[in-house]
Each structure stands twice: as structure tokens, then as C-alpha cells.
């Protein structure tokens, strides 16, 4: 008989194991059994909790999106004014505890799955809308709305592109360099709009 209160702990262990195993083996080559072994639970239990590898990835991405939201929210609470809000969103997307090789690998798998798995596609759409909305909110208080929307699109593309670039690179992720690149882009767009 299962111990009461163990399900959330085991689910979290499976999500952590999924992140690490995807990083080590790639999403296509990993099995639920390998993830379960790494988490120290049976394959049957992993299937009971998630049903399939795709559902486990969606649960993993939900977890990572919650962590990302918390990282951004923490920085937004300290932001004073619209420009600092934009910087908080950028910095939150490269939070050092998120912008790690294993997490980056999980995000890359998520991007791929979002093309064909409905739940992953829906989560990605929510993430993309929230990122753009957060950027536009601050930028529209600094520059005309149409230019704010364009700048937000560019900044979001840079953020996503940097995550993908680091996923495919042998270099260690550098949050400060990534933040600086996006900040430079945003500053240039604000400067252009104010001319």
C-alpha cells in the first residue's frame, strides 16, 4: 500500500530525473524506465503518475514554467518603474538556477514536442504570450505601443534563441552575457523609438 503523502515527492523526483536524463541521453532516446530508475521508483509507478513519456515532459515543463514564473515574479517585485520591469523579465528568463545545461536540454525537448503534442503546444503558447505581454507592459510605458510590441517580439526571439543556442553549444551557459545581449537590443530599440 502506498505511503500517504509520497505522491508529490515521487512526482517531483521523476520530474528532476526527467530533466537530468533528457540532458544525458536526449528526449528521443530516453525511456520512462530510465527516468524511473534515476528517480529510484518503478517504471510502473512512473507510468501510473504520468501515463507516457510525453505527459511526463509536459509535467516537467509545467514545473519549469512555474519556476520561471517565480524567478520573474521575484525580480518584478523589486522593480521600480517600467524600464526595471523589462530588465526583471529579461533577468528572470536567465535566472542562474534555471539557465543550467540540464534545464536548457529539457526546454529544447519541450520546444520540439510543442510542434506535435497538443498539451506541449498549449503550454508553449501560454509561455510565449506571457513573455511578450510582460515585455510589452513595461516597454509600452517607455515608447509608442506599436514599437513596444516590435521590441518585445525581438527581445522574446533573442531570449528563446539564446536558450536554443546554448542547448546546442559546448559552452557553459553564461546568464550575464545572455542578459547583456537582450538588454543591448532593448536599449537600442528604445533609443530608436525616442529619436
PDB file of C-alpha atoms in Angstrom:
ATOM      1  CA  UNK A   1       0.000   0.000   0.000  1.00  0.00           C
ATOM      2  CA  UNK A   2       1.459   3.404  -0.958  1.00  0.00           C
ATOM      3  CA  UNK A   3       2.559   5.708   1.813  1.00  0.00           C
ATOM      4  CA  UNK A   4       0.391   8.766   2.292  1.00  0.00           C
ATOM      5  CA  UNK A   5       1.993  11.985   1.123  1.00  0.00           C
ATOM      6  CA  UNK A   6       4.574  10.268  -1.093  1.00  0.00           C
ATOM      7  CA  UNK A   7       2.956  11.068  -4.436  1.00  0.00           C
ATOM      8  CA  UNK A   8       4.115  14.727  -4.626  1.00  0.00           C
ATOM      9  CA  UNK A   9       7.614  13.702  -3.546  1.00  0.00           C
ATOM     10  CA  UNK A  10       7.804  10.931  -6.144  1.00  0.00           C
ATOM     11  CA  UNK A  11       6.347  13.146  -8.877  1.00  0.00           C
ATOM     12  CA  UNK A  12       8.984  15.778  -8.111  1.00  0.00           C
ATOM     13  CA  UNK A  13      11.720  13.106  -8.116  1.00  0.00           C
ATOM     14  CA  UNK A  14      10.511  11.895 -11.518  1.00  0.00           C
ATOM     15  CA  UNK A  15      10.472  15.437 -12.903  1.00  0.00           C
ATOM     16  CA  UNK A  16      14.019  16.052 -11.650  1.00  0.00           C
ATOM     17  CA  UNK A  17      15.121  12.712 -13.079  1.00  0.00           C
ATOM     18  CA  UNK A  18      13.463  13.559 -16.412  1.00  0.00           C
ATOM     19  CA  UNK A  19      15.428  16.803 -16.641  1.00  0.00           C
ATOM     20  CA  UNK A  20      18.740  15.062 -15.924  1.00  0.00           C
ATOM     21  CA  UNK A  21      18.055  12.023 -18.116  1.00  0.00           C
ATOM     22  CA  UNK A  22      16.930  14.136 -21.082  1.00  0.00           C
ATOM     23  CA  UNK A  23      20.145  16.114 -20.719  1.00  0.00           C
ATOM     24  CA  UNK A  24      22.263  12.954 -20.635  1.00  0.00           C
ATOM     25  CA  UNK A  25      20.510  10.948 -23.349  1.00  0.00           C
ATOM     26  CA  UNK A  26      18.267  13.290 -25.352  1.00  0.00           C
ATOM     27  CA  UNK A  27      14.489  13.105 -25.356  1.00  0.00           C
ATOM     28  CA  UNK A  28      14.161  10.697 -28.274  1.00  0.00           C
ATOM     29  CA  UNK A  29      16.433   8.061 -26.752  1.00  0.00           C
ATOM     30  CA  UNK A  30      15.201   8.229 -23.170  1.00  0.00           C
ATOM     31  CA  UNK A  31      12.582   5.854 -21.781  1.00  0.00           C
ATOM     32  CA  UNK A  32      10.241   6.204 -18.850  1.00  0.00           C
ATOM     33  CA  UNK A  33      12.032   3.209 -17.323  1.00  0.00           C
ATOM     34  CA  UNK A  34      15.391   5.028 -17.418  1.00  0.00           C
ATOM     35  CA  UNK A  35      13.833   8.120 -15.841  1.00  0.00           C
ATOM     36  CA  UNK A  36      12.131   5.981 -13.166  1.00  0.00           C
ATOM     37  CA  UNK A  37      15.400   4.186 -12.322  1.00  0.00           C
ATOM     38  CA  UNK A  38      17.146   7.520 -11.915  1.00  0.00           C
ATOM     39  CA  UNK A  39      14.331   8.694  -9.619  1.00  0.00           C
ATOM     40  CA  UNK A  40      14.508   5.492  -7.599  1.00  0.00           C
ATOM     41  CA  UNK A  41      10.972   4.358  -8.388  1.00  0.00           C
ATOM     42  CA  UNK A  42       9.474   1.617 -10.527  1.00  0.00           C
ATOM     43  CA  UNK A  43       8.615   2.135 -14.171  1.00  0.00           C
ATOM     44  CA  UNK A  44       5.044   1.105 -13.361  1.00  0.00           C
ATOM     45  CA  UNK A  45       4.765   3.900 -10.790  1.00  0.00           C
ATOM     46  CA  UNK A  46       6.085   6.466 -13.287  1.00  0.00           C
ATOM     47  CA  UNK A  47       3.515   5.284 -15.838  1.00  0.00           C
ATOM     48  CA  UNK A  48       0.823   5.404 -13.154  1.00  0.00           C
ATOM     49  CA  UNK A  49       1.623   9.031 -12.340  1.00  0.00           C
ATOM     50  CA  UNK A  50       2.197  10.337 -15.869  1.00  0.00           C
ATOM     51  CA  UNK A  51       0.939   7.762 -18.385  1.00  0.00           C
ATOM     52  CA  UNK A  52       3.613   8.379 -21.020  1.00  0.00           C
ATOM     53  CA  UNK A  53       6.950   9.994 -21.683  1.00  0.00           C
ATOM     54  CA  UNK A  54       5.195  12.875 -23.445  1.00  0.00           C
ATOM     55  CA  UNK A  55       2.950  13.513 -20.437  1.00  0.00           C
ATOM     56  CA  UNK A  56       5.982  13.397 -18.157  1.00  0.00           C
ATOM     57  CA  UNK A  57       7.667  16.029 -20.347  1.00  0.00           C
ATOM     58  CA  UNK A  58       4.555  18.224 -20.184  1.00  0.00           C
ATOM     59  CA  UNK A  59       4.524  17.903 -16.373  1.00  0.00           C
ATOM     60  CA  UNK A  60       8.235  18.714 -16.343  1.00  0.00           C
ATOM     61  CA  UNK A  61       7.660  21.814 -18.444  1.00  0.00           C
ATOM     62  CA  UNK A  62       4.772  22.886 -16.230  1.00  0.00           C
ATOM     63  CA  UNK A  63       7.174  22.629 -13.294  1.00  0.00           C
ATOM     64  CA  UNK A  64       9.893  24.596 -15.125  1.00  0.00           C
ATOM     65  CA  UNK A  65       7.384  27.243 -16.208  1.00  0.00           C
ATOM     66  CA  UNK A  66       6.279  27.641 -12.588  1.00  0.00           C
ATOM     67  CA  UNK A  67       9.914  28.065 -11.539  1.00  0.00           C
ATOM     68  CA  UNK A  68      10.459  30.564 -14.361  1.00  0.00           C
ATOM     69  CA  UNK A  69       7.356  32.488 -13.305  1.00  0.00           C
ATOM     70  CA  UNK A  70       8.615  32.595  -9.723  1.00  0.00           C
ATOM     71  CA  UNK A  71      12.055  33.840 -10.846  1.00  0.00           C
ATOM     72  CA  UNK A  72      10.470  36.611 -12.911  1.00  0.00           C
ATOM     73  CA  UNK A  73       7.908  37.461 -10.225  1.00  0.00           C
ATOM     74  CA  UNK A  74      10.612  37.785  -7.584  1.00  0.00           C
ATOM     75  CA  UNK A  75      12.511  40.258  -9.765  1.00  0.00           C
ATOM     76  CA  UNK A  76       9.348  42.170 -10.726  1.00  0.00           C
ATOM     77  CA  UNK A  77       8.526  42.768  -7.056  1.00  0.00           C
ATOM     78  CA  UNK A  78      11.823  44.623  -6.675  1.00  0.00           C
ATOM     79  CA  UNK A  79      11.481  46.603  -9.929  1.00  0.00           C
ATOM     80  CA  UNK A  80      10.956  50.336  -9.736  1.00  0.00           C
ATOM     81  CA  UNK A  81       9.490  51.748 -12.915  1.00  0.00           C
ATOM     82  CA  UNK A  82       8.826  50.339 -16.374  1.00  0.00           C
ATOM     83  CA  UNK A  83      12.449  50.006 -17.529  1.00  0.00           C
ATOM     84  CA  UNK A  84      13.364  47.998 -14.439  1.00  0.00           C
ATOM     85  CA  UNK A  85      10.298  45.816 -15.066  1.00  0.00           C
ATOM     86  CA  UNK A  86      11.586  44.999 -18.544  1.00  0.00           C
ATOM     87  CA  UNK A  87      15.004  44.190 -17.076  1.00  0.00           C
ATOM     88  CA  UNK A  88      13.360  41.994 -14.424  1.00  0.00           C
ATOM     89  CA  UNK A  89      11.619  39.957 -17.120  1.00  0.00           C
ATOM     90  CA  UNK A  90      14.867  39.566 -19.063  1.00  0.00           C
ATOM     91  CA  UNK A  91      16.924  38.635 -15.999  1.00  0.00           C
ATOM     92  CA  UNK A  92      14.257  36.209 -14.790  1.00  0.00           C
ATOM     93  CA  UNK A  93      14.477  34.328 -18.079  1.00  0.00           C
ATOM     94  CA  UNK A  94      18.174  33.740 -17.430  1.00  0.00           C
ATOM     95  CA  UNK A  95      17.964  33.073 -13.685  1.00  0.00           C
ATOM     96  CA  UNK A  96      21.116  31.152 -12.721  1.00  0.00           C
ATOM     97  CA  UNK A  97      19.171  28.266 -11.182  1.00  0.00           C
ATOM     98  CA  UNK A  98      17.157  27.924 -14.434  1.00  0.00           C
ATOM     99  CA  UNK A  99      19.799  28.668 -17.055  1.00  0.00           C
ATOM    100  CA  UNK A 100      21.667  25.404 -16.456  1.00  0.00           C
ATOM    101  CA  UNK A 101      22.664  22.760 -19.041  1.00  0.00           C
ATOM    102  CA  UNK A 102      20.137  20.118 -17.926  1.00  0.00           C
ATOM    103  CA  UNK A 103      17.262  22.595 -17.772  1.00  0.00           C
ATOM    104  CA  UNK A 104      18.231  24.007 -21.154  1.00  0.00           C
ATOM    105  CA  UNK A 105      18.144  20.475 -22.629  1.00  0.00           C
ATOM    106  CA  UNK A 106      14.655  19.938 -21.186  1.00  0.00           C
ATOM    107  CA  UNK A 107      13.487  23.214 -22.732  1.00  0.00           C
ATOM    108  CA  UNK A 108      14.857  22.180 -26.129  1.00  0.00           C
ATOM    109  CA  UNK A 109      12.938  18.890 -25.905  1.00  0.00           C
ATOM    110  CA  UNK A 110       9.864  20.898 -24.952  1.00  0.00           C
ATOM    111  CA  UNK A 111      10.212  23.185 -27.995  1.00  0.00           C
ATOM    112  CA  UNK A 112      10.370  20.115 -30.243  1.00  0.00           C
ATOM    113  CA  UNK A 113       7.398  18.415 -28.569  1.00  0.00           C
ATOM    114  CA  UNK A 114       5.353  21.631 -28.802  1.00  0.00           C
ATOM    115  CA  UNK A 115       5.246  21.125 -32.562  1.00  0.00           C
ATOM    116  CA  UNK A 116       3.250  17.894 -32.352  1.00  0.00           C
ATOM    117  CA  UNK A 117       1.930  17.317 -28.816  1.00  0.00           C
ATOM    118  CA  UNK A 118      -1.215  19.347 -28.105  1.00  0.00           C
ATOM    119  CA  UNK A 119      -0.580  19.865 -24.371  1.00  0.00           C
ATOM    120  CA  UNK A 120       3.022  20.939 -25.007  1.00  0.00           C
ATOM    121  CA  UNK A 121       1.865  23.276 -27.784  1.00  0.00           C
ATOM    122  CA  UNK A 122      -0.693  24.857 -25.444  1.00  0.00           C
ATOM    123  CA  UNK A 123       1.913  25.336 -22.691  1.00  0.00           C
ATOM    124  CA  UNK A 124       4.345  26.878 -25.155  1.00  0.00           C
ATOM    125  CA  UNK A 125       1.662  29.265 -26.398  1.00  0.00           C
ATOM    126  CA  UNK A 126       0.939  30.334 -22.791  1.00  0.00           C
ATOM    127  CA  UNK A 127       4.659  30.839 -22.123  1.00  0.00           C
ATOM    128  CA  UNK A 128       5.163  32.863 -25.322  1.00  0.00           C
ATOM    129  CA  UNK A 129       2.119  35.071 -24.697  1.00  0.00           C
ATOM    130  CA  UNK A 130       3.129  35.717 -21.093  1.00  0.00           C
ATOM    131  CA  UNK A 131       6.697  36.604 -22.081  1.00  0.00           C
ATOM    132  CA  UNK A 132       5.519  39.012 -24.762  1.00  0.00           C
ATOM    133  CA  UNK A 133       2.846  40.520 -22.515  1.00  0.00           C
ATOM    134  CA  UNK A 134       5.321  41.118 -19.676  1.00  0.00           C
ATOM    135  CA  UNK A 135       7.784  42.799 -22.042  1.00  0.00           C
ATOM    136  CA  UNK A 136       5.142  44.901 -23.803  1.00  0.00           C
ATOM    137  CA  UNK A 137       3.710  46.044 -20.463  1.00  0.00           C
ATOM    138  CA  UNK A 138       6.956  47.739 -19.467  1.00  0.00           C
ATOM    139  CA  UNK A 139       8.046  48.847 -22.931  1.00  0.00           C
ATOM    140  CA  UNK A 140       4.704  50.486 -23.789  1.00  0.00           C
ATOM    141  CA  UNK A 141       5.228  52.879 -20.887  1.00  0.00           C
ATOM    142  CA  UNK A 142       8.545  53.934 -22.440  1.00  0.00           C
ATOM    143  CA  UNK A 143       7.888  54.023 -26.188  1.00  0.00           C
ATOM    144  CA  UNK A 144       4.844  54.017 -28.523  1.00  0.00           C
ATOM    145  CA  UNK A 145       2.837  50.796 -28.249  1.00  0.00           C
ATOM    146  CA  UNK A 146       3.457  49.545 -31.811  1.00  0.00           C
ATOM    147  CA  UNK A 147       7.206  49.946 -31.339  1.00  0.00           C
ATOM    148  CA  UNK A 148       6.927  48.335 -27.900  1.00  0.00           C
ATOM    149  CA  UNK A 149       5.243  45.301 -29.468  1.00  0.00           C
ATOM    150  CA  UNK A 150       8.009  45.022 -32.090  1.00  0.00           C
ATOM    151  CA  UNK A 151      10.729  45.414 -29.448  1.00  0.00           C
ATOM    152  CA  UNK A 152       9.046  42.787 -27.260  1.00  0.00           C
ATOM    153  CA  UNK A 153       8.880  40.350 -30.199  1.00  0.00           C
ATOM    154  CA  UNK A 154      12.581  40.882 -30.878  1.00  0.00           C
ATOM    155  CA  UNK A 155      13.559  40.512 -27.228  1.00  0.00           C
ATOM    156  CA  UNK A 156      11.465  37.334 -26.869  1.00  0.00           C
ATOM    157  CA  UNK A 157      13.056  35.891 -30.014  1.00  0.00           C
ATOM    158  CA  UNK A 158      16.505  36.669 -28.609  1.00  0.00           C
ATOM    159  CA  UNK A 159      15.641  35.036 -25.280  1.00  0.00           C
ATOM    160  CA  UNK A 160      14.355  31.868 -26.942  1.00  0.00           C
ATOM    161  CA  UNK A 161      17.215  31.882 -29.441  1.00  0.00           C
ATOM    162  CA  UNK A 162      19.835  32.157 -26.726  1.00  0.00           C
ATOM    163  CA  UNK A 163      18.317  29.208 -24.872  1.00  0.00           C
ATOM    164  CA  UNK A 164      18.382  27.148 -28.083  1.00  0.00           C
ATOM    165  CA  UNK A 165      21.907  28.294 -28.931  1.00  0.00           C
ATOM    166  CA  UNK A 166      23.205  27.222 -25.504  1.00  0.00           C
ATOM    167  CA  UNK A 167      21.355  23.888 -25.821  1.00  0.00           C
ATOM    168  CA  UNK A 168      23.353  23.185 -28.964  1.00  0.00           C
ATOM    169  CA  UNK A 169      26.658  24.597 -27.700  1.00  0.00           C
ATOM    170  CA  UNK A 170      29.541  23.031 -25.840  1.00  0.00           C
ATOM    171  CA  UNK A 171      29.972  26.273 -23.887  1.00  0.00           C
ATOM    172  CA  UNK A 172      28.736  26.634 -20.336  1.00  0.00           C
ATOM    173  CA  UNK A 173      25.643  28.884 -20.152  1.00  0.00           C
ATOM    174  CA  UNK A 174      26.556  32.465 -19.294  1.00  0.00           C
ATOM    175  CA  UNK A 175      23.500  34.247 -17.843  1.00  0.00           C
ATOM    176  CA  UNK A 176      25.257  37.623 -17.626  1.00  0.00           C
ATOM    177  CA  UNK A 177      26.294  37.548 -21.298  1.00  0.00           C
ATOM    178  CA  UNK A 178      22.795  36.469 -22.355  1.00  0.00           C
ATOM    179  CA  UNK A 179      21.166  39.227 -20.302  1.00  0.00           C
ATOM    180  CA  UNK A 180      23.584  41.787 -21.719  1.00  0.00           C
ATOM    181  CA  UNK A 181      22.746  40.803 -25.324  1.00  0.00           C
ATOM    182  CA  UNK A 182      18.999  41.151 -24.764  1.00  0.00           C
ATOM    183  CA  UNK A 183      19.409  44.363 -22.757  1.00  0.00           C
ATOM    184  CA  UNK A 184      21.551  45.881 -25.539  1.00  0.00           C
ATOM    185  CA  UNK A 185      18.850  45.032 -28.074  1.00  0.00           C
ATOM    186  CA  UNK A 186      16.108  46.546 -25.898  1.00  0.00           C
ATOM    187  CA  UNK A 187      18.150  49.699 -25.244  1.00  0.00           C
ATOM    188  CA  UNK A 188      18.779  50.139 -28.974  1.00  0.00           C
ATOM    189  CA  UNK A 189      15.056  49.783 -29.737  1.00  0.00           C
ATOM    190  CA  UNK A 190      14.129  52.281 -27.012  1.00  0.00           C
ATOM    191  CA  UNK A 191      16.751  54.690 -28.337  1.00  0.00           C
ATOM    192  CA  UNK A 192      15.490  54.360 -31.915  1.00  0.00           C
ATOM    193  CA  UNK A 193      11.898  54.946 -30.830  1.00  0.00           C
ATOM    194  CA  UNK A 194      12.819  58.104 -28.963  1.00  0.00           C
ATOM    195  CA  UNK A 195      14.700  59.719 -31.872  1.00  0.00           C
TER     196      UNK A 195
END
